[in-house]
CSV table of N, CA, C and O in Angstrom, one decimal:
chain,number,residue,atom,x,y,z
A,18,UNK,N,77.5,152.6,140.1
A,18,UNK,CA,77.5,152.2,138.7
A,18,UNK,C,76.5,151.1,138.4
A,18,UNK,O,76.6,150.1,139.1
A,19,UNK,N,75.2,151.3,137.2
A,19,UNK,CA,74.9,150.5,137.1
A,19,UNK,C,75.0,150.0,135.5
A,19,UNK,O,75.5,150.6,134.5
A,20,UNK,N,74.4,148.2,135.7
A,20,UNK,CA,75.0,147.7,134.0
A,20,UNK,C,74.5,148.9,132.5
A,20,UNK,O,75.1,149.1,131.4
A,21,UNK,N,73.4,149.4,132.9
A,21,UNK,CA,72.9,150.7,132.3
A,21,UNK,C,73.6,151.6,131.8
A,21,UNK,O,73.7,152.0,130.7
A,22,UNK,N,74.4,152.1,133.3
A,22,UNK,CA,75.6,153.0,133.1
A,22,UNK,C,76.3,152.5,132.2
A,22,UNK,O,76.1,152.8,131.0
A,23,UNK,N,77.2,151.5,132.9
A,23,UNK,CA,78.4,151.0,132.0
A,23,UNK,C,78.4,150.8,130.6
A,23,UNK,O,79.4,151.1,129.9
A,24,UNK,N,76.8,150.0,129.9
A,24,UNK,CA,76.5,150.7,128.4
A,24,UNK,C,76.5,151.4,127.9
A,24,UNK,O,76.7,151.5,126.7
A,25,UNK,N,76.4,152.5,128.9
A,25,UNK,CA,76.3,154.0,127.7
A,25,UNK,C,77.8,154.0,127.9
A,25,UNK,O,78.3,154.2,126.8
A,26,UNK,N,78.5,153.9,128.7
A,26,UNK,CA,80.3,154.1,128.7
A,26,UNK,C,80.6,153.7,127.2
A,26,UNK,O,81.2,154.3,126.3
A,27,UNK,N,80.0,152.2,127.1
A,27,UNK,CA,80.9,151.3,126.4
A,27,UNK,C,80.3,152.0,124.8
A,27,UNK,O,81.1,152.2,123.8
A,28,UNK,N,78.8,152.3,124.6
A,28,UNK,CA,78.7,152.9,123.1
A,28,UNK,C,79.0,154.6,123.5
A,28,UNK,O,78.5,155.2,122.6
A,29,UNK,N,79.5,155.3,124.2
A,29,UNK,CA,79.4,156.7,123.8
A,29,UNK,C,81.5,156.6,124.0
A,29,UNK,O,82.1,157.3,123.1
A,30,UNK,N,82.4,155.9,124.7
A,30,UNK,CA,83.7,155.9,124.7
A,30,UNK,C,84.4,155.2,123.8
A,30,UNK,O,85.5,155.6,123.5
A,31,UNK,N,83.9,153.8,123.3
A,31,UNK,CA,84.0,152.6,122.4
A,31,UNK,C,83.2,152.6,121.1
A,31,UNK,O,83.5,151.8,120.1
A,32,UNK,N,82.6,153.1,121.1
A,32,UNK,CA,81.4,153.1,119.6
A,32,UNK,C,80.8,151.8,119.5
A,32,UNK,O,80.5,151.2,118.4
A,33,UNK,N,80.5,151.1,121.0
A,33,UNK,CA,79.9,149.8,120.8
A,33,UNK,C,78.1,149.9,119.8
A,33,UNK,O,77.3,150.8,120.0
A,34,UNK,N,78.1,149.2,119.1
A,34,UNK,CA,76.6,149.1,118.8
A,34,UNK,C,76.2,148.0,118.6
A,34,UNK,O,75.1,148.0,118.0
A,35,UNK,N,76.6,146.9,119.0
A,35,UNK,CA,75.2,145.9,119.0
A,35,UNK,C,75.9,145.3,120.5
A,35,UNK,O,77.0,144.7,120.4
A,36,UNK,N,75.4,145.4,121.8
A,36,UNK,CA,76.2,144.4,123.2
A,36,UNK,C,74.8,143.2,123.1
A,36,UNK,O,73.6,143.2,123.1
A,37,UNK,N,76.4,142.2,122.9
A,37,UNK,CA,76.0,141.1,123.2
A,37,UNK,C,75.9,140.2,124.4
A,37,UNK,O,75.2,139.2,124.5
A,38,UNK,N,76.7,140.6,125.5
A,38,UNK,CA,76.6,140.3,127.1
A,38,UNK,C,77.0,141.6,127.5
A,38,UNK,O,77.6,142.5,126.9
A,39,UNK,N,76.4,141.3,129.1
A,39,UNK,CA,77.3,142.4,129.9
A,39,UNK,C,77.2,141.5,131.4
A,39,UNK,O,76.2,141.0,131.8
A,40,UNK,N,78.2,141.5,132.0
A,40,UNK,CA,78.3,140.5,132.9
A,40,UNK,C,79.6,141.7,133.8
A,40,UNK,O,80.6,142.3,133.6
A,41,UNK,N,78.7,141.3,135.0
A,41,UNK,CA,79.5,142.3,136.4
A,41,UNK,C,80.5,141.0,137.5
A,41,UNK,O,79.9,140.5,138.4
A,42,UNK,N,81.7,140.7,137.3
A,42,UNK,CA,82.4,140.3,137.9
A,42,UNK,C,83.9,140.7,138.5
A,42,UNK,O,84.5,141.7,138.2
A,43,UNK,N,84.4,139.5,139.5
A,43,UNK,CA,85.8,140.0,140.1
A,43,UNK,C,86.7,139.3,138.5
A,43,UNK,O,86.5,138.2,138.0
A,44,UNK,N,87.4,140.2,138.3
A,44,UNK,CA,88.3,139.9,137.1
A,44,UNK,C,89.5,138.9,137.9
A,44,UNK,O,89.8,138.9,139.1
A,45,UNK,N,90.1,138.1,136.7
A,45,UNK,CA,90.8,137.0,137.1
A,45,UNK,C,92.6,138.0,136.9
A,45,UNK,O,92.9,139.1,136.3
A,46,UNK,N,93.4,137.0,137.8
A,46,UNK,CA,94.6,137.9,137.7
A,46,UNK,C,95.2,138.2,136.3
A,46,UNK,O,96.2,139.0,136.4
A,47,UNK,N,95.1,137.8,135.3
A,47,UNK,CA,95.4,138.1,134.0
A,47,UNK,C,94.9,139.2,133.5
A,47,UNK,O,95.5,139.9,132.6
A,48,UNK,N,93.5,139.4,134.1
A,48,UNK,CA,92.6,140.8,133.3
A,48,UNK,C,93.5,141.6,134.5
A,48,UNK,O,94.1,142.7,134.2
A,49,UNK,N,93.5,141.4,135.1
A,49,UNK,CA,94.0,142.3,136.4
A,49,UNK,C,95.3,143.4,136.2
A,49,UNK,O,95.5,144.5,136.7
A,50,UNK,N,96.1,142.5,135.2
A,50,UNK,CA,97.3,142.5,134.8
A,50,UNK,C,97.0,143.3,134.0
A,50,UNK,O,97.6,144.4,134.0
A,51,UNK,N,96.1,142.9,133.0
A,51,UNK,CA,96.2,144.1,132.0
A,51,UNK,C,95.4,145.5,132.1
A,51,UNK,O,95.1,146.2,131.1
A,52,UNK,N,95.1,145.9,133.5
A,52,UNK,CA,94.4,147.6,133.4
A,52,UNK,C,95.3,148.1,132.8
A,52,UNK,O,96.5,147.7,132.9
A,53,UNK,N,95.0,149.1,132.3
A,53,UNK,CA,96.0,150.1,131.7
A,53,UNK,C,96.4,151.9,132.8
A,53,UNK,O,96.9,152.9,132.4
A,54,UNK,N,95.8,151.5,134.2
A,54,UNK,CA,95.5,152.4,134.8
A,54,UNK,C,96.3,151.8,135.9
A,54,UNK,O,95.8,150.8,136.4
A,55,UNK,N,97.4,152.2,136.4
A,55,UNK,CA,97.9,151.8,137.5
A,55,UNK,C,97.0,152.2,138.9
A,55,UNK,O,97.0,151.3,139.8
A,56,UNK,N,96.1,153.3,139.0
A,56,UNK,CA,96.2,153.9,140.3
A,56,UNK,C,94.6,152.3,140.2
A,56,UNK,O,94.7,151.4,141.0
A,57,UNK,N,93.6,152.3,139.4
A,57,UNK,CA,92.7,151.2,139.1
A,57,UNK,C,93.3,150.0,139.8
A,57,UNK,O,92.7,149.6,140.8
A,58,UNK,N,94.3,149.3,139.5
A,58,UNK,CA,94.6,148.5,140.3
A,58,UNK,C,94.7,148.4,141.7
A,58,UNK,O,94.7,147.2,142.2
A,59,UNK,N,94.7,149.2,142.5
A,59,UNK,CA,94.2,149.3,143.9
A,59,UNK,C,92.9,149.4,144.3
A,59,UNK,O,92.6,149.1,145.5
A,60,UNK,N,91.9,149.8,143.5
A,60,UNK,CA,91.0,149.6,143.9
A,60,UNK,C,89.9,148.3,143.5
A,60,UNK,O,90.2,147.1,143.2
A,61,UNK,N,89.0,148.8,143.6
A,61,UNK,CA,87.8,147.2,143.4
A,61,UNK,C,88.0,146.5,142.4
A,61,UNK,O,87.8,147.2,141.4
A,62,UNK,N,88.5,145.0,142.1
A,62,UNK,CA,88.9,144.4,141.0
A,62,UNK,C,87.2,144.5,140.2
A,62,UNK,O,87.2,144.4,139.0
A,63,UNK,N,86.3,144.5,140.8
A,63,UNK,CA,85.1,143.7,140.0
A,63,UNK,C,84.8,144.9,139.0
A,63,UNK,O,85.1,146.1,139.2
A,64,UNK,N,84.1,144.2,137.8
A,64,UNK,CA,84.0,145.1,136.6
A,64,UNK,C,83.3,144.9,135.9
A,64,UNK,O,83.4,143.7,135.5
A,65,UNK,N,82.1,145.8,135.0
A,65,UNK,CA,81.5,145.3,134.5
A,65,UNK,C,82.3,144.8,133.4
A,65,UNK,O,83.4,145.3,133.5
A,66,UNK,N,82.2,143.8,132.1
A,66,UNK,CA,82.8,143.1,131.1
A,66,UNK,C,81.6,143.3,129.8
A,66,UNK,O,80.7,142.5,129.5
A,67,UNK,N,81.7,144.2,129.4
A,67,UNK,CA,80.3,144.3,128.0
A,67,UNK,C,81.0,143.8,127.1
A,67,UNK,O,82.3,143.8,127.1
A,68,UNK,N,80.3,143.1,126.2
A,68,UNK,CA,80.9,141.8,124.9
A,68,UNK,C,80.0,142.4,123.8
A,68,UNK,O,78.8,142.3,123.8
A,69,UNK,N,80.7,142.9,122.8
A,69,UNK,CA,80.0,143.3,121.5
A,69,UNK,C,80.2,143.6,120.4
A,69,UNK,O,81.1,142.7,120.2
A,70,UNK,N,80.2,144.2,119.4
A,70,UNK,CA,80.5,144.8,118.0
A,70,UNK,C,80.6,145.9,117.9
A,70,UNK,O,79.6,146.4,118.4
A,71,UNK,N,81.4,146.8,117.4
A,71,UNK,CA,81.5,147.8,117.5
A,71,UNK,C,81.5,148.7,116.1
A,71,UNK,O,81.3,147.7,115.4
A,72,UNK,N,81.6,149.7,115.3
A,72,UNK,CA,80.8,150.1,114.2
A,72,UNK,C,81.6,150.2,113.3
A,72,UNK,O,81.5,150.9,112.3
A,73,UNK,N,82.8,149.3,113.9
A,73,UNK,CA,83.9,149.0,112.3
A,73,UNK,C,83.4,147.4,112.3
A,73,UNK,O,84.1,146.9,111.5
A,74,UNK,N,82.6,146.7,112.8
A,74,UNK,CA,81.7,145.3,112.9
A,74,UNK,C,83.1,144.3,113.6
A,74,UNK,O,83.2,143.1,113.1
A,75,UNK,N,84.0,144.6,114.4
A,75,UNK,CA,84.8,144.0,115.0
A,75,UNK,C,84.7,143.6,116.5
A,75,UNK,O,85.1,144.5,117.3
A,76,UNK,N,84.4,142.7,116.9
A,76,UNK,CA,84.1,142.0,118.4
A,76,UNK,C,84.9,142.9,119.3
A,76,UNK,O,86.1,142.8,118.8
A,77,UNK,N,84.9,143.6,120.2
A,77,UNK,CA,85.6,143.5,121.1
A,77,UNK,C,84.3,144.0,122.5
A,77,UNK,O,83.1,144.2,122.6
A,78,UNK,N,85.7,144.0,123.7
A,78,UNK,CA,85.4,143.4,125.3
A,78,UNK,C,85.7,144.8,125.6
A,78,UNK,O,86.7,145.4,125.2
A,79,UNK,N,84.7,145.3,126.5
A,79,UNK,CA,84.9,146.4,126.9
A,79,UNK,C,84.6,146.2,128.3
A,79,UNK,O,83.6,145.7,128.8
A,80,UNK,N,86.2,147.1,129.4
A,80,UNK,CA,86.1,147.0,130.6
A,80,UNK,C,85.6,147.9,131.2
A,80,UNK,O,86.2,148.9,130.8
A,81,UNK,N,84.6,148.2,132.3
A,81,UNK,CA,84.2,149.1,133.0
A,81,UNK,C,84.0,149.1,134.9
A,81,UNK,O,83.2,148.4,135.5
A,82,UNK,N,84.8,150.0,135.4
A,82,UNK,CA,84.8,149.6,136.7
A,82,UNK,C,84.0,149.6,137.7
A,82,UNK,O,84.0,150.7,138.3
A,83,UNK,N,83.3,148.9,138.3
A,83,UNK,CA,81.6,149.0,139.1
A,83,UNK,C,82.0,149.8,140.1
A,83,UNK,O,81.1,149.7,141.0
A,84,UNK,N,82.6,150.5,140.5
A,84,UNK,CA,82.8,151.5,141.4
A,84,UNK,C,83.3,153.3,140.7
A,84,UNK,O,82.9,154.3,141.3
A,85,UNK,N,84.3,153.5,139.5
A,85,UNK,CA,84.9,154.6,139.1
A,85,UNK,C,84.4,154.5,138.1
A,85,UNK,O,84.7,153.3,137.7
A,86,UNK,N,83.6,155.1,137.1
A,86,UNK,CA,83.6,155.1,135.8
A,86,UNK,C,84.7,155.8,134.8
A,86,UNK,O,84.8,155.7,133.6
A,87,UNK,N,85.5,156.5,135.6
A,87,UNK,CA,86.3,156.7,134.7
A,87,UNK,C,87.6,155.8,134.2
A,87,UNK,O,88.5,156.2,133.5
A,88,UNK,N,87.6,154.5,134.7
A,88,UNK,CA,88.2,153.4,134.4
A,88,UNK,C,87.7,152.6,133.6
A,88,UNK,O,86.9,151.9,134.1
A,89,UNK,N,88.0,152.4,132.6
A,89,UNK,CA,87.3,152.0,131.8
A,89,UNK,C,88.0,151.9,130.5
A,89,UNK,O,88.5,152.9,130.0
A,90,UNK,N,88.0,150.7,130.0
A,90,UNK,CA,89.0,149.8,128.7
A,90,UNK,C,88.5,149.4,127.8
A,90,UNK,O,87.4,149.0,127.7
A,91,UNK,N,89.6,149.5,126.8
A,91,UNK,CA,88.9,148.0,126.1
A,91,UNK,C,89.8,147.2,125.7
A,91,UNK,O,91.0,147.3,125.7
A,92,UNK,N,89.1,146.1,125.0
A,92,UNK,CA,90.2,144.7,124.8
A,92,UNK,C,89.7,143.8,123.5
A,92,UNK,O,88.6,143.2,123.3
A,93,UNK,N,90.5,144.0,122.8
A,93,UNK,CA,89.8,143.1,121.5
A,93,UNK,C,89.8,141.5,121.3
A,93,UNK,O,89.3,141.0,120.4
C-alpha cells in the first residue's frame, strides 16, 4: 500500500475531495480501540491517517491500513 493508494481509497470510499494531510503511522491505543473490524485488530496497527473535506464540506479522518486495503474507516 502506497500513500497514493490509500488516497484513492479515501476519495473513491469516503468522497474525500480536498486531503489536507496524509500521514503513515502506528495508531495510539484509543484509535486501536476504535477499528470497526475485529479480525483488523490482529494485524499491523500502522495506518495510513488522510485528514480532509469531504463533498458535504465536513472535516473528517479517514483510516486506511498499510498492509490490507480493505480495512479502511472513517472518523469525523
Amino acid at each position: 500500500m502506497t500513500a497514493d493508494e490509500a488516497e484513492k481509497i479515501a476519495k473513491e470510499n469516503f468522497n474525500i475531495t480536498t486531503i489536507n494531510s496524509v500521514e503513515l503511522r502506528h495508531l495510539s491505543d484509543e484509535e486501536l480501540d476504535d477499528i470497526p473490524y475485529e479480525e483488523a485488530k490482529d494485524i499491523t496497527p500502522v495506518y495510513f491517517i488522510i485528514k480532509g473535506i469531504d463533498k458535504n464540506q465536513e472535516e473528517i479522518i479517514v483510516f486506511v491500513n498499510s498492509n490490507e486495503k480493505r480495512f479502511n474507516y472513517i472518523n469525523h
